[in-house]
Coordinates of C-alpha atoms and ligand atoms in Angstrom, one line a residue:
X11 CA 43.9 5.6 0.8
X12 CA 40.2 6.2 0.8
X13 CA 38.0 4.7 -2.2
X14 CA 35.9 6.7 -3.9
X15 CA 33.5 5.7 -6.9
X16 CA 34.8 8.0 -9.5
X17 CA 38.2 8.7 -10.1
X18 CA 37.4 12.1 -12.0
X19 CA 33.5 13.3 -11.3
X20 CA 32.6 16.4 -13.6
X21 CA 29.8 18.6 -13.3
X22 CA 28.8 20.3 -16.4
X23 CA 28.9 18.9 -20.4
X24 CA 30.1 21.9 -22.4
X25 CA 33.5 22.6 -23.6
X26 CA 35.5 21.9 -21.1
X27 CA 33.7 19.5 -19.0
X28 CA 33.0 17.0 -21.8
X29 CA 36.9 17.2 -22.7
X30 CA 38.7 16.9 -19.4
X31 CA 35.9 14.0 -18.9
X32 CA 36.2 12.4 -22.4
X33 CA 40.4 12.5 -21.9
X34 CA 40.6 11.6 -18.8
X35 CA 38.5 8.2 -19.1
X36 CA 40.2 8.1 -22.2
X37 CA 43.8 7.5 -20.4
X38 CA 41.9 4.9 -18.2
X39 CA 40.4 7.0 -15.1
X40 CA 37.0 6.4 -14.1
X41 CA 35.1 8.6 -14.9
X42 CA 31.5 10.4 -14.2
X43 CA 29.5 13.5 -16.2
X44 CA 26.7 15.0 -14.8
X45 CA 25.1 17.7 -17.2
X46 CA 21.5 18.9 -16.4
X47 CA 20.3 20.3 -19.5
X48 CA 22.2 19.3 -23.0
X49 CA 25.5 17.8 -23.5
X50 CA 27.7 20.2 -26.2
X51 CA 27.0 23.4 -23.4
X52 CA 26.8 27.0 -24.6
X53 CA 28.5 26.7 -27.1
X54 CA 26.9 24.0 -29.0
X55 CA 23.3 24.3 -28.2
X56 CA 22.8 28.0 -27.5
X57 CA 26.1 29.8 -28.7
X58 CA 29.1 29.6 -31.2
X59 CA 27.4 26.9 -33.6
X60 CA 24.2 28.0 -34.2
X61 CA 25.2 31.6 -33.9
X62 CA 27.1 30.7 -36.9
X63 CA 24.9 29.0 -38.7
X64 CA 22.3 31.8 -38.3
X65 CA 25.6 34.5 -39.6
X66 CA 25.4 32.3 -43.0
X67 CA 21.6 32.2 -42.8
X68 CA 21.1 36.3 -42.6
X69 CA 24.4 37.0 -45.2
X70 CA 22.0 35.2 -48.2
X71 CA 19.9 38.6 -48.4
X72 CA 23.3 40.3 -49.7
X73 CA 24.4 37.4 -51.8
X74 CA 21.2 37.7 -53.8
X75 CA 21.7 41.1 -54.1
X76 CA 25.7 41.0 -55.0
X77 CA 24.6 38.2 -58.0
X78 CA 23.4 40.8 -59.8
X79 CA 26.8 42.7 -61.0
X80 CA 27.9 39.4 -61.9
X81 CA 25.4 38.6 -64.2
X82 CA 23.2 36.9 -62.2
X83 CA 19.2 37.3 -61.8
X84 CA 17.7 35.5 -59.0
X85 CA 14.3 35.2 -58.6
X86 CA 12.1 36.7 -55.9
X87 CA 13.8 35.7 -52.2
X88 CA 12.0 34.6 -49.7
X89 CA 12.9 33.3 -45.9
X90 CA 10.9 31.2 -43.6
X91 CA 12.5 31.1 -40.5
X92 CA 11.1 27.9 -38.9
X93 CA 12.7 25.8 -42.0
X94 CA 15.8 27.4 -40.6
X95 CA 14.7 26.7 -37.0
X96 CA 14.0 23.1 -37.9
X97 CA 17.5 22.8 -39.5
X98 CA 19.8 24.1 -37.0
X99 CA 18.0 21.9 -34.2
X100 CA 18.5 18.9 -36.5
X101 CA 22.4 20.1 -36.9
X102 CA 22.5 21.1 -33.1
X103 CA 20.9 17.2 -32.0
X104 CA 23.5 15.9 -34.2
X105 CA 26.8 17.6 -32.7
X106 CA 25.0 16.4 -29.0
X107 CA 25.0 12.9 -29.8
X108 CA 28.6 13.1 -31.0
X109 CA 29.6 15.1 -27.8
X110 CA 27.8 11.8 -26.2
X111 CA 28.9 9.2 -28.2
X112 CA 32.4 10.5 -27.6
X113 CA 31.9 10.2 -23.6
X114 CA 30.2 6.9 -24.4
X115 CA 33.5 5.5 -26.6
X116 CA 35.9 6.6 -23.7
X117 CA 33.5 4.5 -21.2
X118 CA 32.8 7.6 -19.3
X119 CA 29.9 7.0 -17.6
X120 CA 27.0 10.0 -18.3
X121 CA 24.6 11.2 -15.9
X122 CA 21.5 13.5 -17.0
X123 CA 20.8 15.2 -13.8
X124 CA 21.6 18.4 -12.0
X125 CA 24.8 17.9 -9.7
X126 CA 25.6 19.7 -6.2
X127 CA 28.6 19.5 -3.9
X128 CA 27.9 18.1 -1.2
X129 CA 31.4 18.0 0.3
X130 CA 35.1 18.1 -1.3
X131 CA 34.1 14.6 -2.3
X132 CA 30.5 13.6 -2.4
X133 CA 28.6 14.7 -5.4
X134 CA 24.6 14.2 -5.1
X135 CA 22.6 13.6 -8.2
X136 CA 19.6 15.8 -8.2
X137 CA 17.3 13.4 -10.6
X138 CA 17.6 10.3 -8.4
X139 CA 18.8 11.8 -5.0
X140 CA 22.0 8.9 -5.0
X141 CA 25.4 10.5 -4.2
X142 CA 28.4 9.6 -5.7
X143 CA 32.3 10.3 -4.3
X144 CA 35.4 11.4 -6.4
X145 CA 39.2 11.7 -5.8
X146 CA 39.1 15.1 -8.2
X147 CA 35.9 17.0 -9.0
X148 CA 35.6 19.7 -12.1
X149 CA 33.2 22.3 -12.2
X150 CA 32.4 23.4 -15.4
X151 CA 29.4 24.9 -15.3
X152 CA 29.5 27.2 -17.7
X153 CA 27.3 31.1 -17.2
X154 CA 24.2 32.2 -18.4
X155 CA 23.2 35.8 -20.1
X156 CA 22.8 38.8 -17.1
X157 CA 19.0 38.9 -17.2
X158 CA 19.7 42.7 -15.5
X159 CA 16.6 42.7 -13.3
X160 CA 17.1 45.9 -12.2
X161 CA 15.8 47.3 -15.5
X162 CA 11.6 47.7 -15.4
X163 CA 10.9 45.0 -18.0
X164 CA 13.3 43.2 -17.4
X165 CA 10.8 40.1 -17.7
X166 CA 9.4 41.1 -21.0
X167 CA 12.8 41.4 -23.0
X168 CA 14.9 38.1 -24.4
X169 CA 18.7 37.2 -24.2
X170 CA 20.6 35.2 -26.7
X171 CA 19.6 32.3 -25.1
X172 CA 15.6 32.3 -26.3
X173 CA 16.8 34.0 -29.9
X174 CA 17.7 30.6 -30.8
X175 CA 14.1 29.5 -30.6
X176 CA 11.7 32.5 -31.1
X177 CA 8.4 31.0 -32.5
X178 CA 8.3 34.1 -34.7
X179 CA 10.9 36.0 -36.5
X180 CA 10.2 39.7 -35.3
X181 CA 9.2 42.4 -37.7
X182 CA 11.2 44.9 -35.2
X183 CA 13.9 44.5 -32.3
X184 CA 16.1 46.2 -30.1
X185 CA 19.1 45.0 -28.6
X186 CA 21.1 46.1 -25.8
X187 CA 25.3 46.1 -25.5
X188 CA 27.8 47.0 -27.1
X189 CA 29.6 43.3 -27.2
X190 CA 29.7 40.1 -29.3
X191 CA 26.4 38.7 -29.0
X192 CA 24.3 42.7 -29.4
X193 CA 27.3 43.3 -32.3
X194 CA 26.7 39.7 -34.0
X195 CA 22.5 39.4 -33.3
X196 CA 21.9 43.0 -34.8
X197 CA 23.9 42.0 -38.0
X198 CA 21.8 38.3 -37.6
X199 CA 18.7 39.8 -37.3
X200 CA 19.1 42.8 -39.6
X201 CA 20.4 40.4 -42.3
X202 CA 17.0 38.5 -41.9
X203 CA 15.2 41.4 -42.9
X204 CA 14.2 42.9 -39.4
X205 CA 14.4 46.2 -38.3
X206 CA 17.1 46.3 -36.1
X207 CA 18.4 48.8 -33.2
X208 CA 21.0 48.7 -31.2
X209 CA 21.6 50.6 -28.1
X210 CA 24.4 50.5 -26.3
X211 CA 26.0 52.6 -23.0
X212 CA 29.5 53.8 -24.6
X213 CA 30.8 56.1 -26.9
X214 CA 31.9 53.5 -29.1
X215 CA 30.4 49.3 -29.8
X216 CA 33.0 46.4 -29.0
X217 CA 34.8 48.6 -26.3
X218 CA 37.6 45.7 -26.1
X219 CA 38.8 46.0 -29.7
X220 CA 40.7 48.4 -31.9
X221 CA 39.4 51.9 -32.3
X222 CA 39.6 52.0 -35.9
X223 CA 37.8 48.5 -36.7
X224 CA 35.4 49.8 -34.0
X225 CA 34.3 52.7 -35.8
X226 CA 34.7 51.1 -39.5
X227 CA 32.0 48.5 -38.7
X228 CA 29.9 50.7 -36.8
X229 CA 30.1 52.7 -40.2
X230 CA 29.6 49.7 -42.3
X231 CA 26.6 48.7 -40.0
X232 CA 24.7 51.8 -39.9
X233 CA 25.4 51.7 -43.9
X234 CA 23.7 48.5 -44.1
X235 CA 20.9 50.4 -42.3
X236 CA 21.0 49.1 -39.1
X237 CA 20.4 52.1 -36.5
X238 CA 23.3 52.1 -33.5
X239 CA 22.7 54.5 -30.0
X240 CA 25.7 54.8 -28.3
X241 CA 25.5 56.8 -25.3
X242 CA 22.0 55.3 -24.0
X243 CA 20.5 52.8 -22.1
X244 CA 17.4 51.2 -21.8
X245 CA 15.3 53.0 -18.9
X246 CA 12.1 50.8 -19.0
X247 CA 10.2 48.5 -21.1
X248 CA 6.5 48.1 -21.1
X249 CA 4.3 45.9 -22.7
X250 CA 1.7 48.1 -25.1
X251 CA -1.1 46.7 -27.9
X252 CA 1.7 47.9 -30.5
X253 CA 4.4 46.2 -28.8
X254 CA 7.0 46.6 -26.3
X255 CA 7.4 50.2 -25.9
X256 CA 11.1 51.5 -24.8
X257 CA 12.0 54.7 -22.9
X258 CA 15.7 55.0 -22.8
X259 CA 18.1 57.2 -20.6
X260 CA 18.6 60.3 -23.3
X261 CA 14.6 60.3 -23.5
X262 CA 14.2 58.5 -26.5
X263 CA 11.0 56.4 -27.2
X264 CA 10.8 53.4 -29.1
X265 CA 8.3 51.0 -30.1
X266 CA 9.4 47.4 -31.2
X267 CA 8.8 43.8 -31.8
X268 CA 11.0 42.2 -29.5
X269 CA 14.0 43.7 -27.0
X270 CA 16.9 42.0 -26.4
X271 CA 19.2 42.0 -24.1
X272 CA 23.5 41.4 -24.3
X273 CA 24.9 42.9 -21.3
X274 CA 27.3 40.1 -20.8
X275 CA 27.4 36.9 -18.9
X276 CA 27.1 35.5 -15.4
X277 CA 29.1 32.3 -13.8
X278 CA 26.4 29.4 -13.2
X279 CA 27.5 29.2 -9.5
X280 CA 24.6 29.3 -7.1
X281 CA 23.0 26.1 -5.3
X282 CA 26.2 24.1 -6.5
X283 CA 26.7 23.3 -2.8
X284 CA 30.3 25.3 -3.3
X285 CA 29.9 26.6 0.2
X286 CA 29.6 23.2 1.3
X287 CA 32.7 21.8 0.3
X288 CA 34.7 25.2 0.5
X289 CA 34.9 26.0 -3.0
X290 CA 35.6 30.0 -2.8
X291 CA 33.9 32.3 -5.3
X292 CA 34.1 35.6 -6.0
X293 CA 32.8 39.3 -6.2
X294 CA 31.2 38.5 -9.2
X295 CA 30.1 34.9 -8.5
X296 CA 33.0 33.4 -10.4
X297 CA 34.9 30.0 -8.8
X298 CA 38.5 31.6 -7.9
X299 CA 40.9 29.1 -9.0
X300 CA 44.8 29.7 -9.0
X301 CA 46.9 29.5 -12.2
X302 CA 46.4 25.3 -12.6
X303 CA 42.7 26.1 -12.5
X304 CA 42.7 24.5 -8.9
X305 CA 40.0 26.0 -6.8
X306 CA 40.5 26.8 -2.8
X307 CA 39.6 22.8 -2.4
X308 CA 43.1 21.0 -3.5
X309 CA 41.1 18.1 -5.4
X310 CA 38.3 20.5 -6.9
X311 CA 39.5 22.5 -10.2
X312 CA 37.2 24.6 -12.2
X313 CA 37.3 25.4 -16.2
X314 CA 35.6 27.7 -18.7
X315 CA 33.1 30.0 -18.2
X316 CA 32.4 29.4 -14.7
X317 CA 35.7 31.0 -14.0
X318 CA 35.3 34.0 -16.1
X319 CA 38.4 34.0 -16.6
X320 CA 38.3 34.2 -20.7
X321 CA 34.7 33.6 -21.6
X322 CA 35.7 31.8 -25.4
X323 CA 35.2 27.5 -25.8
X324 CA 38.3 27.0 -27.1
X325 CA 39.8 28.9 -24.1
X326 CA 37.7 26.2 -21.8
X327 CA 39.0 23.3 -24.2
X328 CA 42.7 24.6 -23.5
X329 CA 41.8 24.8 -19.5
X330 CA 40.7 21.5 -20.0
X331 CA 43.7 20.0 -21.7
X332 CA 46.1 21.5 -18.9
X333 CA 44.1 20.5 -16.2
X334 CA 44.5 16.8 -17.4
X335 CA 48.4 17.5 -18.2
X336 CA 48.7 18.6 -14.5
X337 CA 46.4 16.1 -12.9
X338 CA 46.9 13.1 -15.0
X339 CA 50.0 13.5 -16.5
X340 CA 52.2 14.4 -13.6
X341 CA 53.2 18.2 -16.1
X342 CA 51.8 20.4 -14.2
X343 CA 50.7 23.1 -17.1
X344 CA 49.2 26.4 -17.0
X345 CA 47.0 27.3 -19.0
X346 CA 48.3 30.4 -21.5
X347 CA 46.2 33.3 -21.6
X348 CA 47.9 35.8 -23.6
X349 CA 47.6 36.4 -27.5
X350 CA 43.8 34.8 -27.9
X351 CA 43.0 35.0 -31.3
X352 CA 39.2 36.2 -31.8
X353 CA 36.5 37.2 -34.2
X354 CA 33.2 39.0 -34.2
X355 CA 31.1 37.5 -36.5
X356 CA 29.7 40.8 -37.6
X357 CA 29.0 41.6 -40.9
X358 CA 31.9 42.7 -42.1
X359 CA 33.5 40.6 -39.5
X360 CA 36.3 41.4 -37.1
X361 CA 39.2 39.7 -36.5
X362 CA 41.9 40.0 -34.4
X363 CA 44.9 39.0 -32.2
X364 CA 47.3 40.9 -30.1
X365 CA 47.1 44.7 -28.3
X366 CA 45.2 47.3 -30.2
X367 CA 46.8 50.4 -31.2
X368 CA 45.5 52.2 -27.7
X369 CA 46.8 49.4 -25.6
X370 CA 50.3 49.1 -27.5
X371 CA 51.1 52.7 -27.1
X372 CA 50.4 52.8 -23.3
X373 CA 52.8 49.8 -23.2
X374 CA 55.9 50.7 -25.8
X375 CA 57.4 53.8 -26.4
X376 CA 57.2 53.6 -30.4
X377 CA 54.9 51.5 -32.3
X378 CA 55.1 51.5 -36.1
X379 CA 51.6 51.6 -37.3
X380 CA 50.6 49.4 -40.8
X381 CA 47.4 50.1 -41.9
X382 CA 45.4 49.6 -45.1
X383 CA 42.1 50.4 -46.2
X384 CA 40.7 49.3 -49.6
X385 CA 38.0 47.8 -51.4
X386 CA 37.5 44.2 -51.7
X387 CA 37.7 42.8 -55.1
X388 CA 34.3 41.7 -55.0
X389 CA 32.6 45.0 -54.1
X390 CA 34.4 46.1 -57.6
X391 CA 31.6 44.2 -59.6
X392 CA 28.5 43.6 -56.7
X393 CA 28.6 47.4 -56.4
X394 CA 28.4 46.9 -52.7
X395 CA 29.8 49.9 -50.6
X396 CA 32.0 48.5 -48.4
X397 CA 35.3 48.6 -47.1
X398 CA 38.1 46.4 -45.6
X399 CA 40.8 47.4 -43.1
X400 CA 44.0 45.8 -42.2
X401 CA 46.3 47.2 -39.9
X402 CA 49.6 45.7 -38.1
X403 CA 50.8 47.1 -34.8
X404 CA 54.5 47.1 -34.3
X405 CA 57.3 47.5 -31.9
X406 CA 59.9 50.1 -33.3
X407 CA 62.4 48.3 -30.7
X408 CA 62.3 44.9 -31.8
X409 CA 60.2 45.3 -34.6
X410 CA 57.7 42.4 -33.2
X411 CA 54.5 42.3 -34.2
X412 CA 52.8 42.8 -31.5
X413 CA 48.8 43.2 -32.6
X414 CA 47.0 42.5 -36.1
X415 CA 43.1 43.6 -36.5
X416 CA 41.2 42.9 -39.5
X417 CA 37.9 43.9 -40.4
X418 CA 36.3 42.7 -43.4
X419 CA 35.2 39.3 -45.0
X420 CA 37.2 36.1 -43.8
X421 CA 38.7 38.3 -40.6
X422 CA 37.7 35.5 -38.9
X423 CA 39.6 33.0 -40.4
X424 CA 42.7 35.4 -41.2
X425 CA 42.6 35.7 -37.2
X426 CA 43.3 32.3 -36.8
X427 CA 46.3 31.9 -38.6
X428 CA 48.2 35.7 -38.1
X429 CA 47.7 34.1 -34.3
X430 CA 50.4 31.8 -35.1
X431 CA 53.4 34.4 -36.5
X432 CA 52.5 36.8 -33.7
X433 CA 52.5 33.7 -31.0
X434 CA 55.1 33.0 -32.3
X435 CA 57.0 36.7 -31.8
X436 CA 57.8 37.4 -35.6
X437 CA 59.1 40.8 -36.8
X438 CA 57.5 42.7 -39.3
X439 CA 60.8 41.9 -41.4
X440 CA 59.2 38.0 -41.2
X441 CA 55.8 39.3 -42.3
X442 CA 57.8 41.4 -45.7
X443 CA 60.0 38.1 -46.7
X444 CA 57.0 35.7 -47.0
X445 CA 55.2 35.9 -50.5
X446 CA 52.2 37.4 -51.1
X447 CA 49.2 34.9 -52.3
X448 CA 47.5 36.8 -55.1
X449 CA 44.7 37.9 -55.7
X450 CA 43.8 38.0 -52.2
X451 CA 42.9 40.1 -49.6
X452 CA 45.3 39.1 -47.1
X453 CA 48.0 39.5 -49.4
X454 CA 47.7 43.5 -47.3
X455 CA 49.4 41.9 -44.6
X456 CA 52.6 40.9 -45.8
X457 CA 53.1 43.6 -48.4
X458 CA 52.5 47.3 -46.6
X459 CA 56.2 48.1 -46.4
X460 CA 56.3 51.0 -45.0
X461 CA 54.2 52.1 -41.6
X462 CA 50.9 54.7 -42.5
X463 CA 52.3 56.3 -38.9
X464 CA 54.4 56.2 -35.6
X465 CA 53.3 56.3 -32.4
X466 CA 55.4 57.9 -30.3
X467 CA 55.0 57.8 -26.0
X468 CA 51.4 57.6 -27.1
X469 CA 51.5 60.5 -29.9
X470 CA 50.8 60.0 -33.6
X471 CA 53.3 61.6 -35.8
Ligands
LIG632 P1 30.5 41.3 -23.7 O1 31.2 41.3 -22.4 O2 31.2 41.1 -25.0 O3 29.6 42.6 -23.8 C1 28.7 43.0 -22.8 C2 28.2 44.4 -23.3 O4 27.2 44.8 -22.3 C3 29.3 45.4 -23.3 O5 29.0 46.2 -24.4 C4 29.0 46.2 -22.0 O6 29.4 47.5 -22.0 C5 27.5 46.1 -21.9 N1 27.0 46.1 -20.5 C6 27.4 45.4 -19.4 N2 26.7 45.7 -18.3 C7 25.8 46.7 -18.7 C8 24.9 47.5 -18.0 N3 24.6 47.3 -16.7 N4 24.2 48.4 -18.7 C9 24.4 48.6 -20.0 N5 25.4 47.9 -20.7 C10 26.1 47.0 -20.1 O7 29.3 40.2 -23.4 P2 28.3 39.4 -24.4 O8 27.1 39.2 -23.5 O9 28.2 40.1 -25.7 O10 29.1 38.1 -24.6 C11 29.5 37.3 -23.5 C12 30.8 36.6 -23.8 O11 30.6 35.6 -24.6 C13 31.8 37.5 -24.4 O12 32.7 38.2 -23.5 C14 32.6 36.6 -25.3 O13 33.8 36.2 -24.6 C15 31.7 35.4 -25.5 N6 31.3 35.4 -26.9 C16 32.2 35.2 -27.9 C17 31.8 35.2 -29.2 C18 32.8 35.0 -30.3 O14 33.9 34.5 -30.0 N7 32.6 35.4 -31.5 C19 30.4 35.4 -29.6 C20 29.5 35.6 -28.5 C21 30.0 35.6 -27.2 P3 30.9 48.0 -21.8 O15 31.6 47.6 -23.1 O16 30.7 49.5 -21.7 O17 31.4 47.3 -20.6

């Protein structure tokens, strides 16, 4: 048996490189982390957590106004966004030191350097030029926003990644997709009192979810005022002495602040010496690993982003966890891809779990269709305009619920647990027999008795 220095060497401190590290030293293995910029990854310090923290940031401006019907009179509002700059480092330093300390307690030993492959297993260490060996290597690399250089401007325009530090909050901006981060930045930014566009190529924003919810928050955001372009695309951006100016596809012009750009995400797989030790990627740059997350190398296996397989953290956490299980724990353990509960953090938010109504009836013959649409109980008094859908997707054959999509306040968190009945395979009959919780909102979902309509071989009657 050869002896190598490392027992597990990972390259890569997000999601699932810090847990397949902090586990794995954790059951004993020696262990090694090598993370070039900030430990936490994407996630923590450019994604997820301050995204969220920004959501609650921009939703105050609605609060305020909502206070009134209940009695309330605030004062004037104001925002200065540096004090909330200041305060979502100071949260975003704290949750890195944790995601060290936790390395640190399961004595796995950290490296702050860039990391390339130098075979299947030597590992060099860019900061001091010392190479390392490892029986198994992760990459976990993670991917970075498509900078789309093809687009004139390119260089001028932001991603996600510098809208966590902008010295300035913009009086104007434009953002481009149709996804999560252009869905959740224009209800951000527009909630922080900017004027917001969004552009995006399709007929329709969030082209992976359910056609209603698609529409009712592209109805609820363009209530709030925030202007949407479907259909269009950004043709060229040029710097002017009133700002960027924007000529798009159907010939509009624009003039704004700042242009931002959310036209998905690119696997962080170049210079990682893959070629080296035979680590096969892709068309689209990805690491191709087989269903144990193993890449073409039998000791090198690949997690997270940097697989594209599913491009959410707690999909990279679970790739982590069976990685070890199969590696460590002599079980080998797939990881399970199907029924991902997810939310937009729009504003109303999405969430959901399961096929949407177009996917379900290109797969089942009849789908009963539950669907409700009301006013929340606290638009009754803020006045607000606004709306909630709830809908349940079920097969007539085995009355399985088979997709649940929410759009609305909470939809987030109501994602999170209807992805345990429909993990689980209940029926809608499970869903009628379990009491409502009232007054709620959710209380929709286990109390619309009777289906709004069929589907039938992918008609609605
Ligand atoms: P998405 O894949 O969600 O969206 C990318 C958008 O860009 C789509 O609307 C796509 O259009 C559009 N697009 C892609 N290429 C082009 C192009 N060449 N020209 C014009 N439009 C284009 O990616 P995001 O960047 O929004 O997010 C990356 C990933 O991060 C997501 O897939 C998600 O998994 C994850 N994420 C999750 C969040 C959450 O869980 N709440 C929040 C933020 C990110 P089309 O639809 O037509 O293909």
């Amino acid at each position: 048996m050869p002896s190598f220095d490392f027992d597990l060497f990972v390259i890569g401190g997000g999601s699932g490189g810090v847990r397949s590290a902090r586990v794995a030293a954790s059951l004993g293995k020696k262990v090694g982390i090598a993370e070039e910029y900030r430990y936490g990854g994407t996630c923590v310090i450019r994604g997820c957590v301050p995204k969220k923290l920004f959501v609650y940031a921009s939703q105050y401006s609605e609060h305020f106004e909502d206070a009134a019907g209940f009695g309330w009179t605030v004062g004037e509002s104001t925002f200065n966004w540096k004090k909330l700059i200041e305060a979502k480092d100071k949260e975003i330093a704290r949750l890195e030191g944790l995601y060290r300390k936790g390395l640190d307690n399961a004595k796995a030993e950290i490296f702050d350097t860039r990391a390339e492959l130098v075979d299947a297993h030597t590992i060099k260490l860019l900061k001091t030029g010392q190479t390392v060996t490892a029986e198994t290597i992760v990459i976990a690399t993670g991917g970075r926003p498509n900078l789309h250089t093809a687009l004139p401007g390119h260089e001028l325009c932001i991603s996600s990644n510098e809208a966590f530090h902008l010295k300035e909050l913009p009086k104007s901006i434009l953002i481009a997709g149709g996804g999560y981060i252009a869905v959740e930045f224009a209800n951000i930014f527009h909630g922080l009192g900017v004027e917001t566009t969004l552009i995006y190529r399709g007929a329709e924003i969030l082209s992976r979810f359910d056609q209603d919810l698609r529409k009712g928050l592209h109805e609820a955001m363009e209530e709030k005022g925030i202007r949407i372009l479907c259909h269009d695309i950004i043709q060229s951006v040029e710097k002017t002495e009133n700002g960027l100016s924007v000529r798009t596809k159907n010939d509009k012009s624009l003039t704004v602040d700042t242009v931002m750009l959310a036209l998905g995400r690119t696997p962080n797989t170049e210079n990682l010496g893959l070629e080296a030790a035979g680590v096969a990627i892709n068309e689209r740059g990805a690491v191709v690993v087989d269903e144990y997350s193993r890449t073409s190398v039998a000791n090198i296996y690949a997690l997270g982003d940097v697989t594209d397989r599913v491009q959410l953290t707690p999909v990279a956490i679970h790739e982590a966890m069976c990685f070890i299980e199969t590696v460590y724990k002599n079980n080998p353990t797939r990881p399970d891809h199907e029924l991902i509960p997810t939310a937009v953090f729009s504003q109303p938010e999405i969430g959901t779990v399961g096929l949407t109504e177009e996917e379900a009836a290109k797969r089942y013959p009849e789908l009963e269709v539950y669907r409700a649409q009301f006013r929340p109980m606290k638009a009754t008094l803020s006045g607000r305009a606004e709306k909630m859908i709830m809908k349940l997707i079920v097969n007539a054959a085995d009355r399985k619920v088979i997709g649940a999509h929410i759009l609305g306040h909470d939809a987030g968190e109501m994602a999170q647990l209807l992805g345990i009945p429909v993990k689980a395979g209940c029926t809608k009959d499970d869903f009628d027999r379990t009491m409502a919780v009232h007054p709620t909102a959710a209380e929709e979902l286990v109390t619309m008795y009777s289906p709004s309509y069929r589907i039938r071989n992918g008609q609605r009657v």
